[in-house]
Amino acid sequence: PWSASAQSISGTEKTIEVREATEGDINNVIEAFADAAVRAHAAGFDGVELHAAHGYLLHQFLSTHTNQRTDKWGGRFENRIRLLLTILSEIRSAVSSEFMLGVRLSPEDMPAFKGIDFDESLQLAEILEEEGADFIDVSPWDAFKKPDKYPEGDRTIIEHFRERLNVETPIITAGKIWTAAEAEKAIDLGADIVALGRSAVGIPDWPSRAREREFLPQKPPYSVKHLKEADLSDPFIEYMRRWPDFVAKN
């Protein structure tokens, strides 16, 4: 495995050694992202989202914790964002202008991944907008929280992003949205679209059910029987056991 920089990752059974990406690795992954977007376009999708959040590869290049390179792909902010911007440009030049292209960002540090500065995230969102991103997906794990960098302020993370981006640029957000009222609250804060994670896993017809004003979604833990009725496969149920208190222990 490779990443922006070499590192050792301690797992439950062994330590994994991760090597630093070569220039060839980086060029290949740029081409692979662009090819994937072209395939999605040809298959009839309306757009794609580049996942530059939650510790995935593009996030690893953005983070000062996992990207300690000294070449054009690391170090300064403008170098750490280069891979994401290059991929965005390659995709934009390879598909039609009607094909939507967005980016998902982790706006700040989380326990499992470090090295993301909130102000840099705001600046990056503005740059992505200028470079042709059609929407920005802000994923703070809690759609209603204030940034850790400015806890005494009166604005939530979503409000910060809404103030910095053009009104024509849609913002998506996710995190702890269970009820229709919470979805509406996120929209009132400045989001244009809400994305569902765990609530949609447990209640796959959430969007249609939420139209009923009396709808009160059942929250986890869910029984295995409930998840099977929601069409989760056995491997998916086992995966969801990694999330604390999502699958009932009995």
mmCIF file of N, CA and C in Angstrom, residues 79-144:
data_model
loop_
_atom_site.group_PDB
_atom_site.id
_atom_site.type_symbol
_atom_site.label_atom_id
_atom_site.label_comp_id
_atom_site.label_asym_id
_atom_site.label_seq_id
_atom_site.Cartn_x
_atom_site.Cartn_y
_atom_site.Cartn_z
ATOM 1 N N ASN A 79 0.418 22.910 -2.486
ATOM 2 C CA ASN A 79 0.949 21.631 -2.961
ATOM 3 C C ASN A 79 0.102 20.455 -2.485
ATOM 4 N N ARG A 80 -0.391 20.530 -1.268
ATOM 5 C CA ARG A 80 -1.208 19.437 -0.737
ATOM 6 C C ARG A 80 -2.552 19.317 -1.460
ATOM 7 N N ILE A 81 -3.050 20.412 -2.018
ATOM 8 C CA ILE A 81 -4.333 20.361 -2.723
ATOM 9 C C ILE A 81 -4.146 20.059 -4.210
ATOM 10 N N ARG A 82 -2.888 19.935 -4.649
ATOM 11 C CA ARG A 82 -2.607 19.793 -6.083
ATOM 12 C C ARG A 82 -3.215 18.517 -6.676
ATOM 13 N N LEU A 83 -3.127 17.393 -5.962
ATOM 14 C CA LEU A 83 -3.657 16.141 -6.509
ATOM 15 C C LEU A 83 -5.159 16.253 -6.733
ATOM 16 N N LEU A 84 -5.877 16.754 -5.749
ATOM 17 C CA LEU A 84 -7.328 16.901 -5.884
ATOM 18 C C LEU A 84 -7.677 17.829 -7.041
ATOM 19 N N LEU A 85 -7.006 18.967 -7.144
ATOM 20 C CA LEU A 85 -7.313 19.922 -8.214
ATOM 21 C C LEU A 85 -6.952 19.359 -9.588
ATOM 22 N N THR A 86 -5.867 18.596 -9.647
ATOM 23 C CA THR A 86 -5.475 17.999 -10.929
ATOM 24 C C THR A 86 -6.515 16.983 -11.390
ATOM 25 N N ILE A 87 -6.976 16.155 -10.467
ATOM 26 C CA ILE A 87 -8.008 15.170 -10.811
ATOM 27 C C ILE A 87 -9.293 15.871 -11.232
ATOM 28 N N LEU A 88 -9.673 16.909 -10.504
ATOM 29 C CA LEU A 88 -10.867 17.674 -10.858
ATOM 30 C C LEU A 88 -10.750 18.217 -12.281
ATOM 31 N N SER A 89 -9.594 18.772 -12.617
ATOM 32 C CA SER A 89 -9.376 19.345 -13.941
ATOM 33 C C SER A 89 -9.414 18.271 -15.017
ATOM 34 N N GLU A 90 -8.782 17.125 -14.758
ATOM 35 C CA GLU A 90 -8.752 16.048 -15.741
ATOM 36 C C GLU A 90 -10.158 15.518 -16.022
ATOM 37 N N ILE A 91 -10.948 15.382 -14.985
ATOM 38 C CA ILE A 91 -12.319 14.903 -15.181
ATOM 39 C C ILE A 91 -13.137 15.942 -15.933
ATOM 40 N N ARG A 92 -12.998 17.197 -15.528
ATOM 41 C CA ARG A 92 -13.800 18.259 -16.158
ATOM 42 C C ARG A 92 -13.505 18.345 -17.652
ATOM 43 N N SER A 93 -12.272 18.095 -18.046
ATOM 44 C CA SER A 93 -11.914 18.174 -19.460
ATOM 45 C C SER A 93 -12.314 16.924 -20.236
ATOM 46 N N ALA A 94 -12.691 15.853 -19.520
ATOM 47 C CA ALA A 94 -12.976 14.587 -20.186
ATOM 48 C C ALA A 94 -14.465 14.294 -20.332
ATOM 49 N N VAL A 95 -15.319 15.056 -19.637
ATOM 50 C CA VAL A 95 -16.760 14.805 -19.694
ATOM 51 C C VAL A 95 -17.474 16.088 -20.097
ATOM 52 N N SER A 96 -18.741 15.968 -20.405
ATOM 53 C CA SER A 96 -19.508 17.135 -20.829
ATOM 54 C C SER A 96 -19.739 18.080 -19.656
ATOM 55 N N SER A 97 -20.021 19.328 -19.980
ATOM 56 C CA SER A 97 -20.234 20.341 -18.938
ATOM 57 C C SER A 97 -21.494 20.072 -18.131
ATOM 58 N N GLU A 98 -22.422 19.272 -18.692
ATOM 59 C CA GLU A 98 -23.660 18.956 -17.971
ATOM 60 C C GLU A 98 -23.443 17.902 -16.888
ATOM 61 N N PHE A 99 -22.320 17.196 -16.958
ATOM 62 C CA PHE A 99 -22.025 16.130 -15.998
ATOM 63 C C PHE A 99 -21.578 16.762 -14.689
ATOM 64 N N MET A 100 -22.305 16.488 -13.606
ATOM 65 C CA MET A 100 -22.012 17.117 -12.320
ATOM 66 C C MET A 100 -20.745 16.539 -11.699
ATOM 67 N N LEU A 101 -19.963 17.418 -11.125
ATOM 68 C CA LEU A 101 -18.711 17.018 -10.488
ATOM 69 C C LEU A 101 -18.591 17.747 -9.156
ATOM 70 N N GLY A 102 -18.628 16.995 -8.077
ATOM 71 C CA GLY A 102 -18.538 17.590 -6.749
ATOM 72 C C GLY A 102 -17.414 16.986 -5.942
ATOM 73 N N VAL A 103 -17.180 17.555 -4.761
ATOM 74 C CA VAL A 103 -16.096 17.112 -3.888
ATOM 75 C C VAL A 103 -16.610 17.035 -2.462
ATOM 76 N N ARG A 104 -16.261 15.943 -1.797
ATOM 77 C CA ARG A 104 -16.600 15.795 -0.381
ATOM 78 C C ARG A 104 -15.373 16.116 0.469
ATOM 79 N N LEU A 105 -15.561 16.951 1.478
ATOM 80 C CA LEU A 105 -14.470 17.396 2.339
ATOM 81 C C LEU A 105 -14.772 17.106 3.802
ATOM 82 N N SER A 106 -13.753 16.731 4.549
ATOM 83 C CA SER A 106 -13.810 16.753 6.010
ATOM 84 C C SER A 106 -13.316 18.130 6.433
ATOM 85 N N PRO A 107 -14.154 18.948 7.036
ATOM 86 C CA PRO A 107 -13.770 20.339 7.277
ATOM 87 C C PRO A 107 -12.762 20.557 8.388
ATOM 88 N N GLU A 108 -12.574 19.552 9.257
ATOM 89 C CA GLU A 108 -11.672 19.719 10.387
ATOM 90 C C GLU A 108 -11.204 18.352 10.868
ATOM 91 N N ASP A 109 -10.343 18.348 11.865
ATOM 92 C CA ASP A 109 -9.850 17.092 12.428
ATOM 93 C C ASP A 109 -10.980 16.300 13.074
ATOM 94 N N MET A 110 -10.826 14.991 13.026
ATOM 95 C CA MET A 110 -11.692 14.079 13.758
ATOM 96 C C MET A 110 -10.789 13.091 14.492
ATOM 97 N N PRO A 111 -11.327 12.336 15.456
ATOM 98 C CA PRO A 111 -10.460 11.421 16.219
ATOM 99 C C PRO A 111 -9.656 10.464 15.358
ATOM 100 N N ALA A 112 -10.224 10.006 14.252
ATOM 101 C CA ALA A 112 -9.549 8.994 13.436
ATOM 102 C C ALA A 112 -8.636 9.581 12.371
ATOM 103 N N PHE A 113 -8.722 10.880 12.135
ATOM 104 C CA PHE A 113 -7.850 11.480 11.122
ATOM 105 C C PHE A 113 -7.537 12.934 11.490
ATOM 106 N N LYS A 114 -6.266 13.282 11.371
ATOM 107 C CA LYS A 114 -5.769 14.585 11.797
ATOM 108 C C LYS A 114 -5.148 15.318 10.618
ATOM 109 N N GLY A 115 -4.783 16.577 10.879
ATOM 110 C CA GLY A 115 -4.019 17.337 9.902
ATOM 111 C C GLY A 115 -4.846 18.209 8.981
ATOM 112 N N ILE A 116 -6.106 18.478 9.352
ATOM 113 C CA ILE A 116 -6.978 19.315 8.530
ATOM 114 C C ILE A 116 -7.301 20.594 9.292
ATOM 115 N N ASP A 117 -6.925 21.728 8.727
ATOM 116 C CA ASP A 117 -7.210 23.033 9.333
ATOM 117 C C ASP A 117 -8.518 23.578 8.779
ATOM 118 N N PHE A 118 -9.368 24.093 9.642
ATOM 119 C CA PHE A 118 -10.692 24.542 9.217
ATOM 120 C C PHE A 118 -10.621 25.686 8.212
ATOM 121 N N ASP A 119 -9.765 26.653 8.454
ATOM 122 C CA ASP A 119 -9.661 27.779 7.530
ATOM 123 C C ASP A 119 -9.130 27.337 6.167
ATOM 124 N N GLU A 120 -8.223 26.369 6.159
ATOM 125 C CA GLU A 120 -7.760 25.822 4.892
ATOM 126 C C GLU A 120 -8.901 25.136 4.147
ATOM 127 N N SER A 121 -9.781 24.472 4.892
ATOM 128 C CA SER A 121 -10.916 23.802 4.250
ATOM 129 C C SER A 121 -11.843 24.816 3.589
ATOM 130 N N LEU A 122 -12.070 25.931 4.240
ATOM 131 C CA LEU A 122 -12.894 26.977 3.645
ATOM 132 C C LEU A 122 -12.235 27.526 2.384
ATOM 133 N N GLN A 123 -10.927 27.757 2.460
ATOM 134 C CA GLN A 123 -10.192 28.259 1.294
ATOM 135 C C GLN A 123 -10.230 27.238 0.158
ATOM 136 N N LEU A 124 -10.069 25.961 0.499
ATOM 137 C CA LEU A 124 -10.106 24.914 -0.519
ATOM 138 C C LEU A 124 -11.461 24.865 -1.197
ATOM 139 N N ALA A 125 -12.536 25.007 -0.438
ATOM 140 C CA ALA A 125 -13.874 24.991 -1.028
ATOM 141 C C ALA A 125 -14.035 26.121 -2.036
ATOM 142 N N GLU A 126 -13.513 27.300 -1.711
ATOM 143 C CA GLU A 126 -13.581 28.422 -2.645
ATOM 144 C C GLU A 126 -12.788 28.127 -3.918
ATOM 145 N N ILE A 127 -11.622 27.527 -3.758
ATOM 146 C CA ILE A 127 -10.795 27.199 -4.921
ATOM 147 C C ILE A 127 -11.482 26.152 -5.780
ATOM 148 N N LEU A 128 -12.050 25.136 -5.152
ATOM 149 C CA LEU A 128 -12.760 24.092 -5.898
ATOM 150 C C LEU A 128 -13.924 24.683 -6.694
ATOM 151 N N GLU A 129 -14.622 25.607 -6.081
ATOM 152 C CA GLU A 129 -15.723 26.288 -6.766
ATOM 153 C C GLU A 129 -15.204 27.018 -8.006
ATOM 154 N N GLU A 130 -14.099 27.723 -7.847
ATOM 155 C CA GLU A 130 -13.518 28.468 -8.966
ATOM 156 C C GLU A 130 -13.013 27.543 -10.071
ATOM 157 N N GLU A 131 -12.569 26.349 -9.677
ATOM 158 C CA GLU A 131 -11.977 25.416 -10.635
ATOM 159 C C GLU A 131 -12.998 24.489 -11.282
ATOM 160 N N GLY A 132 -14.270 24.688 -10.997
ATOM 161 C CA GLY A 132 -15.283 23.937 -11.724
ATOM 162 C C GLY A 132 -16.070 22.903 -10.948
ATOM 163 N N ALA A 133 -15.905 22.832 -9.634
ATOM 164 C CA ALA A 133 -16.734 21.920 -8.849
ATOM 165 C C ALA A 133 -18.177 22.429 -8.841
ATOM 166 N N ASP A 134 -19.110 21.540 -9.098
ATOM 167 C CA ASP A 134 -20.523 21.928 -9.156
ATOM 168 C C ASP A 134 -21.188 21.952 -7.792
ATOM 169 N N PHE A 135 -20.644 21.199 -6.843
ATOM 170 C CA PHE A 135 -21.182 21.231 -5.486
ATOM 171 C C PHE A 135 -20.082 20.841 -4.510
ATOM 172 N N ILE A 136 -20.269 21.237 -3.247
ATOM 173 C CA ILE A 136 -19.337 20.895 -2.179
ATOM 174 C C ILE A 136 -20.110 20.112 -1.119
ATOM 175 N N ASP A 137 -19.601 18.944 -0.796
ATOM 176 C CA ASP A 137 -20.212 18.087 0.214
ATOM 177 C C ASP A 137 -19.390 18.218 1.491
ATOM 178 N N VAL A 138 -19.940 18.871 2.496
ATOM 179 C CA VAL A 138 -19.240 19.110 3.760
ATOM 180 C C VAL A 138 -19.678 18.035 4.752
ATOM 181 N N SER A 139 -18.725 17.244 5.213
ATOM 182 C CA SER A 139 -19.053 16.084 6.048
ATOM 183 C C SER A 139 -18.431 16.207 7.432
ATOM 184 N N PRO A 140 -19.114 16.882 8.374
ATOM 185 C CA PRO A 140 -18.543 17.090 9.703
ATOM 186 C C PRO A 140 -18.907 16.016 10.733
ATOM 187 N N TRP A 141 -19.644 14.971 10.303
ATOM 188 C CA TRP A 141 -20.164 13.921 11.194
ATOM 189 C C TRP A 141 -21.259 14.433 12.119
ATOM 190 N N ASP A 142 -21.428 15.711 12.207
ATOM 191 C CA ASP A 142 -22.525 16.327 12.967
ATOM 192 C C ASP A 142 -22.896 17.594 12.214
ATOM 193 N N ALA A 143 -24.030 17.564 11.535
ATOM 194 C CA ALA A 143 -24.404 18.661 10.656
ATOM 195 C C ALA A 143 -24.665 19.965 11.399
ATOM 196 N N PHE A 144 -24.727 19.918 12.711
ATOM 197 C CA PHE A 144 -25.149 21.097 13.466
ATOM 198 C C PHE A 144 -24.060 21.664 14.371
#
